[in-house]
Amino acid sequence: MADALDTLVDGLTFPEGPRWHDGRLWFSDFYSHRVLAVDAGGKLETIVEVPQRPSGLGWTRDSKLLIVSMLDRKLLRLDGTTLTPVADLSALAGGPCNDMVVDGQGRAYVGNFGFDRHKGEAQRTTCIVRVDPDGTVTKAADDLLFPNGTVITPDGRTLIVGETFAHRLTAFDVAADGTLSNPRLWARVEGCYPDGICLDAEGAIWVSDPFGHRLLRVFEGGRIAREIPLRPRGAYACMLGGDDRRTLFVCTNSGSGPSIAEKRDGRIETLRVDVPGAGWP
């Protein structure tokens, strides 16, 4: 298929965390502090405003929206029009909280920066935090360098996370109780800074590479099956959705960080692909 992307939405501050749910693409727009949803025709709806900046999104088993609140490092739930705190992650998160995947049991796995890169802090490793449906908070995995986009395979038995500044995707076994074990290299892609990711039905992972200004389709072991150049724009997250899960939704921008907010240069762009999405999110 052709590599040209079509613009679905523009004029955003910094779109992130795209998720296909109930016939629409849901996403966070960082610097307008909004969670939005958009249909296939481009009609936007503001779902809720999150004062401390929304990021990762997911749903409980009874279809209530879960939202990562970045700056106060909390997991929130939308009850009607009210944001309800589910868990405080600040004791474990070493930096602003970020992406999240919610599994079929309603367990949320939340990453964090580990440091404040926009304030010039030195890089340091950090953890993934698991929040169970009852609100219990557990350190699920540690010693990760900027854990970012995360997926879970259709059988629920493997979680894969992109470590942005380690240029790799790391896999874990998932036990029945949600415990992660057996960390291992899933793929190393030198020169790639994996941000948001999504999984397809052939077991490949679409990887957003913002600093490489490209999208990659990567198989376990690191084989790159497809590369889509986006220069001068960067890809920061992606999601397979649509009725057949063959539309790749891509969050793009001309840069990142608070300084980009006033440019309103963020977009949701789309590309039709051959292989549908699979697993979570």
mmCIF file of C-alpha atoms in Angstrom:
data_model
loop_
_atom_site.group_PDB
_atom_site.id
_atom_site.type_symbol
_atom_site.label_atom_id
_atom_site.label_comp_id
_atom_site.label_asym_id
_atom_site.label_seq_id
_atom_site.Cartn_x
_atom_site.Cartn_y
_atom_site.Cartn_z
ATOM 1 C CA MET A 1 0.000 0.000 0.000
ATOM 2 C CA ALA A 2 1.085 3.617 -0.547
ATOM 3 C CA ASP A 3 2.880 5.423 2.276
ATOM 4 C CA ALA A 4 1.061 8.764 2.004
ATOM 5 C CA LEU A 5 -0.766 9.689 5.215
ATOM 6 C CA ASP A 6 -4.062 11.580 5.273
ATOM 7 C CA THR A 7 -4.782 14.231 7.901
ATOM 8 C CA LEU A 8 -7.863 13.496 10.011
ATOM 9 C CA VAL A 9 -7.396 16.221 12.666
ATOM 10 C CA ASP A 10 -4.998 19.157 12.866
ATOM 11 C CA GLY A 11 -4.500 22.205 15.092
ATOM 12 C CA LEU A 12 -3.697 20.113 18.200
ATOM 13 C CA THR A 13 -1.092 21.009 20.822
ATOM 14 C CA PHE A 14 0.419 17.527 21.232
ATOM 15 C CA PRO A 15 -1.737 14.432 20.636
ATOM 16 C CA GLU A 16 -0.728 11.235 22.445
ATOM 17 C CA GLY A 17 -2.133 7.937 23.726
ATOM 18 C CA PRO A 18 -4.436 7.074 20.781
ATOM 19 C CA ARG A 19 -6.931 4.272 21.471
ATOM 20 C CA TRP A 20 -9.683 2.838 19.277
ATOM 21 C CA HIS A 21 -12.846 2.354 21.321
ATOM 22 C CA ASP A 22 -16.550 2.164 20.556
ATOM 23 C CA GLY A 23 -16.230 3.292 16.949
ATOM 24 C CA ARG A 24 -13.979 6.306 17.555
ATOM 25 C CA LEU A 25 -10.336 7.201 18.139
ATOM 26 C CA TRP A 26 -9.761 8.551 21.644
ATOM 27 C CA PHE A 27 -6.593 10.466 22.477
ATOM 28 C CA SER A 28 -5.022 12.970 24.850
ATOM 29 C CA ASP A 29 -3.976 16.464 23.789
ATOM 30 C CA PHE A 30 -1.272 17.356 26.313
ATOM 31 C CA TYR A 31 -1.160 21.114 26.461
ATOM 32 C CA SER A 32 -4.859 21.799 26.040
ATOM 33 C CA HIS A 33 -5.355 19.348 28.950
ATOM 34 C CA ARG A 34 -8.112 17.512 27.087
ATOM 35 C CA VAL A 35 -9.103 13.955 26.294
ATOM 36 C CA LEU A 36 -10.871 13.919 22.930
ATOM 37 C CA ALA A 37 -12.578 11.451 20.617
ATOM 38 C CA VAL A 38 -12.877 11.695 16.853
ATOM 39 C CA ASP A 39 -14.959 9.711 14.385
ATOM 40 C CA ALA A 40 -13.971 8.633 10.895
ATOM 41 C CA GLY A 41 -15.342 11.882 9.453
ATOM 42 C CA GLY A 42 -13.147 14.064 11.673
ATOM 43 C CA LYS A 43 -15.883 15.155 14.094
ATOM 44 C CA LEU A 44 -14.223 15.953 17.436
ATOM 45 C CA GLU A 45 -15.680 15.744 20.918
ATOM 46 C CA THR A 46 -14.009 16.879 24.118
ATOM 47 C CA ILE A 47 -14.589 14.087 26.640
ATOM 48 C CA VAL A 48 -13.028 15.652 29.741
ATOM 49 C CA GLU A 49 -10.395 18.165 30.835
ATOM 50 C CA VAL A 50 -7.529 16.911 33.012
ATOM 51 C CA PRO A 51 -5.789 19.809 34.807
ATOM 52 C CA GLN A 52 -2.482 17.991 35.402
ATOM 53 C CA ARG A 53 -2.172 16.904 31.763
ATOM 54 C CA PRO A 54 -3.670 13.672 30.391
ATOM 55 C CA SER A 55 -1.632 10.932 28.772
ATOM 56 C CA GLY A 56 -2.295 7.166 28.609
ATOM 57 C CA LEU A 57 -5.885 5.971 28.189
ATOM 58 C CA GLY A 58 -7.736 2.698 28.771
ATOM 59 C CA TRP A 59 -11.009 1.259 30.008
ATOM 60 C CA THR A 60 -12.176 -0.756 32.966
ATOM 61 C CA ARG A 61 -14.058 -4.003 32.427
ATOM 62 C CA ASP A 62 -17.308 -2.062 32.791
ATOM 63 C CA SER A 63 -16.186 0.452 30.124
ATOM 64 C CA LYS A 64 -15.258 3.386 32.338
ATOM 65 C CA LEU A 65 -12.442 5.530 30.986
ATOM 66 C CA LEU A 66 -9.096 5.410 32.816
ATOM 67 C CA ILE A 67 -6.716 8.343 32.336
ATOM 68 C CA VAL A 68 -3.110 8.845 33.347
ATOM 69 C CA SER A 69 -2.678 12.290 34.922
ATOM 70 C CA MET A 70 0.940 13.071 34.156
ATOM 71 C CA LEU A 71 2.164 15.815 36.440
ATOM 72 C CA ASP A 72 0.533 14.736 39.706
ATOM 73 C CA ARG A 73 1.319 11.098 38.820
ATOM 74 C CA LYS A 74 -2.146 9.689 39.354
ATOM 75 C CA LEU A 75 -4.500 7.275 37.654
ATOM 76 C CA LEU A 76 -8.001 8.711 37.282
ATOM 77 C CA ARG A 77 -11.372 7.236 36.308
ATOM 78 C CA LEU A 78 -14.140 9.127 34.570
ATOM 79 C CA ASP A 79 -17.431 8.527 36.388
ATOM 80 C CA GLY A 80 -20.052 10.305 34.331
ATOM 81 C CA THR A 81 -18.587 13.807 34.214
ATOM 82 C CA THR A 82 -16.495 13.433 37.394
ATOM 83 C CA LEU A 83 -12.814 12.481 37.564
ATOM 84 C CA THR A 84 -12.269 10.042 40.429
ATOM 85 C CA PRO A 85 -8.754 9.225 41.718
ATOM 86 C CA VAL A 86 -8.011 5.509 41.411
ATOM 87 C CA ALA A 87 -4.379 5.417 42.514
ATOM 88 C CA ASP A 88 -1.495 7.707 43.463
ATOM 89 C CA LEU A 89 1.645 6.548 41.641
ATOM 90 C CA SER A 90 3.997 9.249 42.922
ATOM 91 C CA ALA A 91 5.777 6.997 45.424
ATOM 92 C CA LEU A 92 7.015 4.784 42.578
ATOM 93 C CA ALA A 93 7.089 6.980 39.471
ATOM 94 C CA GLY A 94 10.438 8.733 39.106
ATOM 95 C CA GLY A 95 9.108 11.328 36.674
ATOM 96 C CA PRO A 96 5.906 12.391 34.948
ATOM 97 C CA CYS A 97 3.620 9.426 34.257
ATOM 98 C CA ASN A 98 3.056 8.644 30.627
ATOM 99 C CA ASP A 99 1.720 5.810 28.493
ATOM 100 C CA MET A 100 -0.476 2.966 29.746
ATOM 101 C CA VAL A 101 -1.990 -0.299 28.605
ATOM 102 C CA VAL A 102 -5.049 -1.809 30.304
ATOM 103 C CA ASP A 103 -5.419 -5.580 29.928
ATOM 104 C CA GLY A 104 -8.527 -7.709 29.579
ATOM 105 C CA GLN A 105 -8.802 -8.034 33.366
ATOM 106 C CA GLY A 106 -8.826 -4.265 33.875
ATOM 107 C CA ARG A 107 -5.257 -4.108 35.196
ATOM 108 C CA ALA A 108 -3.427 -0.924 34.206
ATOM 109 C CA TYR A 109 0.300 -0.929 33.471
ATOM 110 C CA VAL A 110 1.622 2.640 33.625
ATOM 111 C CA GLY A 111 5.046 3.909 32.571
ATOM 112 C CA ASN A 112 6.815 7.090 33.582
ATOM 113 C CA PHE A 113 9.706 9.200 32.359
ATOM 114 C CA GLY A 114 11.984 8.388 35.320
ATOM 115 C CA PHE A 115 13.338 11.933 35.137
ATOM 116 C CA ASP A 116 12.163 15.312 33.892
ATOM 117 C CA ARG A 117 13.769 15.556 30.474
ATOM 118 C CA HIS A 118 12.253 18.964 29.780
ATOM 119 C CA LYS A 119 14.022 20.383 32.848
ATOM 120 C CA GLY A 120 17.358 18.927 31.766
ATOM 121 C CA GLU A 121 17.585 16.218 34.421
ATOM 122 C CA ALA A 122 20.026 13.369 33.804
ATOM 123 C CA GLN A 123 18.615 10.122 32.464
ATOM 124 C CA ARG A 124 17.878 7.405 34.994
ATOM 125 C CA THR A 125 15.988 4.152 34.867
ATOM 126 C CA THR A 126 12.528 3.703 36.328
ATOM 127 C CA CYS A 127 9.666 1.241 36.665
ATOM 128 C CA ILE A 128 6.305 0.195 35.294
ATOM 129 C CA VAL A 129 3.542 0.441 37.876
ATOM 130 C CA ARG A 130 0.588 -1.961 37.874
ATOM 131 C CA VAL A 131 -2.758 -0.786 39.213
ATOM 132 C CA ASP A 132 -5.254 -3.572 39.868
ATOM 133 C CA PRO A 133 -9.015 -3.024 39.540
ATOM 134 C CA ASP A 134 -9.296 -2.609 43.332
ATOM 135 C CA GLY A 135 -6.752 0.237 43.227
ATOM 136 C CA THR A 136 -3.809 -1.769 44.590
ATOM 137 C CA VAL A 137 -0.499 -0.322 43.330
ATOM 138 C CA THR A 138 2.480 -2.618 42.629
ATOM 139 C CA LYS A 139 5.881 -2.111 41.053
ATOM 140 C CA ALA A 140 5.547 -4.461 38.091
ATOM 141 C CA ALA A 141 9.002 -4.078 36.482
ATOM 142 C CA ASP A 142 12.110 -2.011 37.158
ATOM 143 C CA ASP A 143 15.374 -0.776 35.585
ATOM 144 C CA LEU A 144 13.727 0.434 32.388
ATOM 145 C CA LEU A 145 15.008 3.467 30.500
ATOM 146 C CA PHE A 146 11.985 5.674 29.714
ATOM 147 C CA PRO A 147 9.293 2.954 29.436
ATOM 148 C CA ASN A 148 6.842 4.260 26.898
ATOM 149 C CA GLY A 149 4.402 2.602 24.479
ATOM 150 C CA THR A 150 3.194 -0.789 25.717
ATOM 151 C CA VAL A 151 1.200 -3.669 24.205
ATOM 152 C CA ILE A 152 -0.124 -7.031 25.403
ATOM 153 C CA THR A 153 -0.449 -10.017 23.074
ATOM 154 C CA PRO A 154 -3.912 -11.477 22.278
ATOM 155 C CA ASP A 155 -3.399 -14.447 24.618
ATOM 156 C CA GLY A 156 -2.641 -12.025 27.470
ATOM 157 C CA ARG A 157 0.614 -13.802 28.259
ATOM 158 C CA THR A 158 3.233 -11.337 26.983
ATOM 159 C CA LEU A 159 3.679 -7.598 27.607
ATOM 160 C CA ILE A 160 6.061 -5.631 25.383
ATOM 161 C CA VAL A 161 7.242 -2.114 26.187
ATOM 162 C CA GLY A 162 9.321 0.370 24.213
ATOM 163 C CA GLU A 163 12.304 1.763 26.129
ATOM 164 C CA THR A 164 12.708 5.034 24.282
ATOM 165 C CA PHE A 165 16.278 5.954 25.152
ATOM 166 C CA ALA A 166 17.547 2.364 25.152
ATOM 167 C CA HIS A 167 16.541 1.884 21.491
ATOM 168 C CA ARG A 168 14.787 -1.388 22.250
ATOM 169 C CA LEU A 169 11.528 -3.239 22.838
ATOM 170 C CA THR A 170 11.514 -5.375 25.973
ATOM 171 C CA ALA A 171 9.158 -8.314 26.627
ATOM 172 C CA PHE A 172 7.851 -9.835 29.870
ATOM 173 C CA ASP A 173 5.820 -12.906 30.683
ATOM 174 C CA VAL A 174 2.460 -12.043 32.271
ATOM 175 C CA ALA A 175 1.196 -14.390 34.989
ATOM 176 C CA ALA A 176 -2.480 -15.023 35.698
ATOM 177 C CA ASP A 177 -2.364 -12.486 38.541
ATOM 178 C CA GLY A 178 -0.716 -9.822 36.359
ATOM 179 C CA THR A 179 2.811 -10.319 37.682
ATOM 180 C CA LEU A 180 5.554 -9.603 35.126
ATOM 181 C CA SER A 181 8.624 -11.844 34.904
ATOM 182 C CA ASN A 182 11.368 -13.053 32.565
ATOM 183 C CA PRO A 183 12.407 -9.699 31.050
ATOM 184 C CA ARG A 184 14.090 -10.161 27.688
ATOM 185 C CA LEU A 185 15.047 -8.305 24.545
ATOM 186 C CA TRP A 186 12.223 -8.467 21.989
ATOM 187 C CA ALA A 187 13.927 -6.242 19.411
ATOM 188 C CA ARG A 188 16.763 -3.759 19.323
ATOM 189 C CA VAL A 189 16.597 -1.121 16.613
ATOM 190 C CA GLU A 190 19.697 1.040 16.667
ATOM 191 C CA GLY A 191 18.972 4.682 16.002
ATOM 192 C CA CYS A 192 15.275 4.241 16.802
ATOM 193 C CA TYR A 193 13.638 5.922 19.793
ATOM 194 C CA PRO A 194 10.459 3.865 20.294
ATOM 195 C CA ASP A 195 7.578 5.989 21.536
ATOM 196 C CA GLY A 196 3.952 4.845 21.088
ATOM 197 C CA ILE A 197 3.491 1.350 19.650
ATOM 198 C CA CYS A 198 0.729 -1.028 18.552
ATOM 199 C CA LEU A 199 0.585 -4.723 17.713
ATOM 200 C CA ASP A 200 -0.810 -6.415 14.608
ATOM 201 C CA ALA A 201 -2.239 -9.869 13.884
ATOM 202 C CA GLU A 202 1.037 -11.152 12.401
ATOM 203 C CA GLY A 203 2.878 -10.392 15.636
ATOM 204 C CA ALA A 204 4.645 -7.314 14.266
ATOM 205 C CA ILE A 205 4.744 -4.044 16.181
ATOM 206 C CA TRP A 206 4.270 -0.636 14.603
ATOM 207 C CA VAL A 207 6.770 1.705 16.271
ATOM 208 C CA SER A 208 6.606 5.505 16.320
ATOM 209 C CA ASP A 209 10.129 6.923 16.062
ATOM 210 C CA PRO A 210 9.843 10.668 16.722
ATOM 211 C CA PHE A 211 13.508 11.579 16.415
ATOM 212 C CA GLY A 212 13.919 9.402 13.327
ATOM 213 C CA HIS A 213 10.863 11.060 11.747
ATOM 214 C CA ARG A 214 9.415 7.716 10.729
ATOM 215 C CA LEU A 215 7.161 4.768 11.443
ATOM 216 C CA LEU A 216 8.577 1.251 11.546
ATOM 217 C CA ARG A 217 6.898 -2.153 11.391
ATOM 218 C CA VAL A 218 9.173 -4.442 13.399
ATOM 219 C CA PHE A 219 9.163 -8.178 14.052
ATOM 220 C CA GLU A 220 10.615 -9.930 17.086
ATOM 221 C CA GLY A 221 14.372 -10.054 16.677
ATOM 222 C CA GLY A 222 14.497 -6.621 15.055
ATOM 223 C CA ARG A 223 13.641 -7.255 11.403
ATOM 224 C CA ILE A 224 12.120 -4.107 9.903
ATOM 225 C CA ALA A 225 9.348 -5.112 7.508
ATOM 226 C CA ARG A 226 8.308 -1.593 6.557
ATOM 227 C CA GLU A 227 9.579 1.945 7.065
ATOM 228 C CA ILE A 228 7.444 5.012 6.426
ATOM 229 C CA PRO A 229 9.370 8.312 6.365
ATOM 230 C CA LEU A 230 7.596 11.347 7.820
ATOM 231 C CA ARG A 231 10.320 13.993 7.777
ATOM 232 C CA PRO A 232 10.167 16.786 8.779
ATOM 233 C CA ARG A 233 7.403 15.658 11.159
ATOM 234 C CA GLY A 234 7.828 13.145 13.967
ATOM 235 C CA ALA A 235 5.556 10.250 14.924
ATOM 236 C CA TYR A 236 4.854 10.073 18.662
ATOM 237 C CA ALA A 237 2.180 7.370 18.915
ATOM 238 C CA CYS A 238 0.140 5.042 16.724
ATOM 239 C CA MET A 239 -2.932 2.833 16.973
ATOM 240 C CA LEU A 240 -4.597 0.321 14.666
ATOM 241 C CA GLY A 241 -8.338 0.944 14.572
ATOM 242 C CA GLY A 242 -11.362 1.403 12.385
ATOM 243 C CA ASP A 243 -14.097 -1.178 11.975
ATOM 244 C CA ASP A 244 -11.605 -3.687 10.529
ATOM 245 C CA ARG A 245 -8.615 -2.490 12.629
ATOM 246 C CA ARG A 246 -6.700 -1.822 9.397
ATOM 247 C CA THR A 247 -6.485 1.950 9.764
ATOM 248 C CA LEU A 248 -3.238 3.098 11.349
ATOM 249 C CA PHE A 249 -3.851 6.301 13.293
ATOM 250 C CA VAL A 250 -0.653 8.280 13.882
ATOM 251 C CA CYS A 251 -0.042 11.189 16.276
ATOM 252 C CA THR A 252 2.444 13.523 14.597
ATOM 253 C CA ASN A 253 3.994 16.878 15.386
ATOM 254 C CA SER A 254 6.888 19.110 14.372
ATOM 255 C CA GLY A 255 8.504 18.676 17.802
ATOM 256 C CA SER A 256 7.830 17.883 21.442
ATOM 257 C CA GLY A 257 7.912 19.540 24.847
ATOM 258 C CA PRO A 258 6.042 22.522 26.323
ATOM 259 C CA SER A 259 7.572 24.942 23.809
ATOM 260 C CA ILE A 260 5.584 23.277 21.016
ATOM 261 C CA ALA A 261 2.189 24.007 22.574
ATOM 262 C CA GLU A 262 1.623 27.425 21.035
ATOM 263 C CA LYS A 263 2.354 26.190 17.515
ATOM 264 C CA ARG A 264 -0.794 24.039 17.438
ATOM 265 C CA ASP A 265 1.054 21.817 14.989
ATOM 266 C CA GLY A 266 -0.202 18.448 16.209
ATOM 267 C CA ARG A 267 -2.150 16.146 13.915
ATOM 268 C CA ILE A 268 -3.908 12.811 13.813
ATOM 269 C CA GLU A 269 -2.951 11.256 10.480
ATOM 270 C CA THR A 270 -4.125 7.974 8.983
ATOM 271 C CA LEU A 271 -2.826 5.225 6.744
ATOM 272 C CA ARG A 272 -4.566 2.075 5.511
ATOM 273 C CA VAL A 273 -2.529 -1.100 6.098
ATOM 274 C CA ASP A 274 -2.910 -4.765 5.170
ATOM 275 C CA VAL A 275 -2.672 -6.474 8.568
ATOM 276 C CA PRO A 276 -5.233 -5.641 11.290
ATOM 277 C CA GLY A 277 -4.502 -4.788 14.880
ATOM 278 C CA ALA A 278 -4.450 -7.391 17.644
ATOM 279 C CA GLY A 279 -4.192 -7.646 21.422
ATOM 280 C CA TRP A 280 -4.283 -4.671 23.785
ATOM 281 C CA PRO A 281 -4.690 -1.737 23.584
#
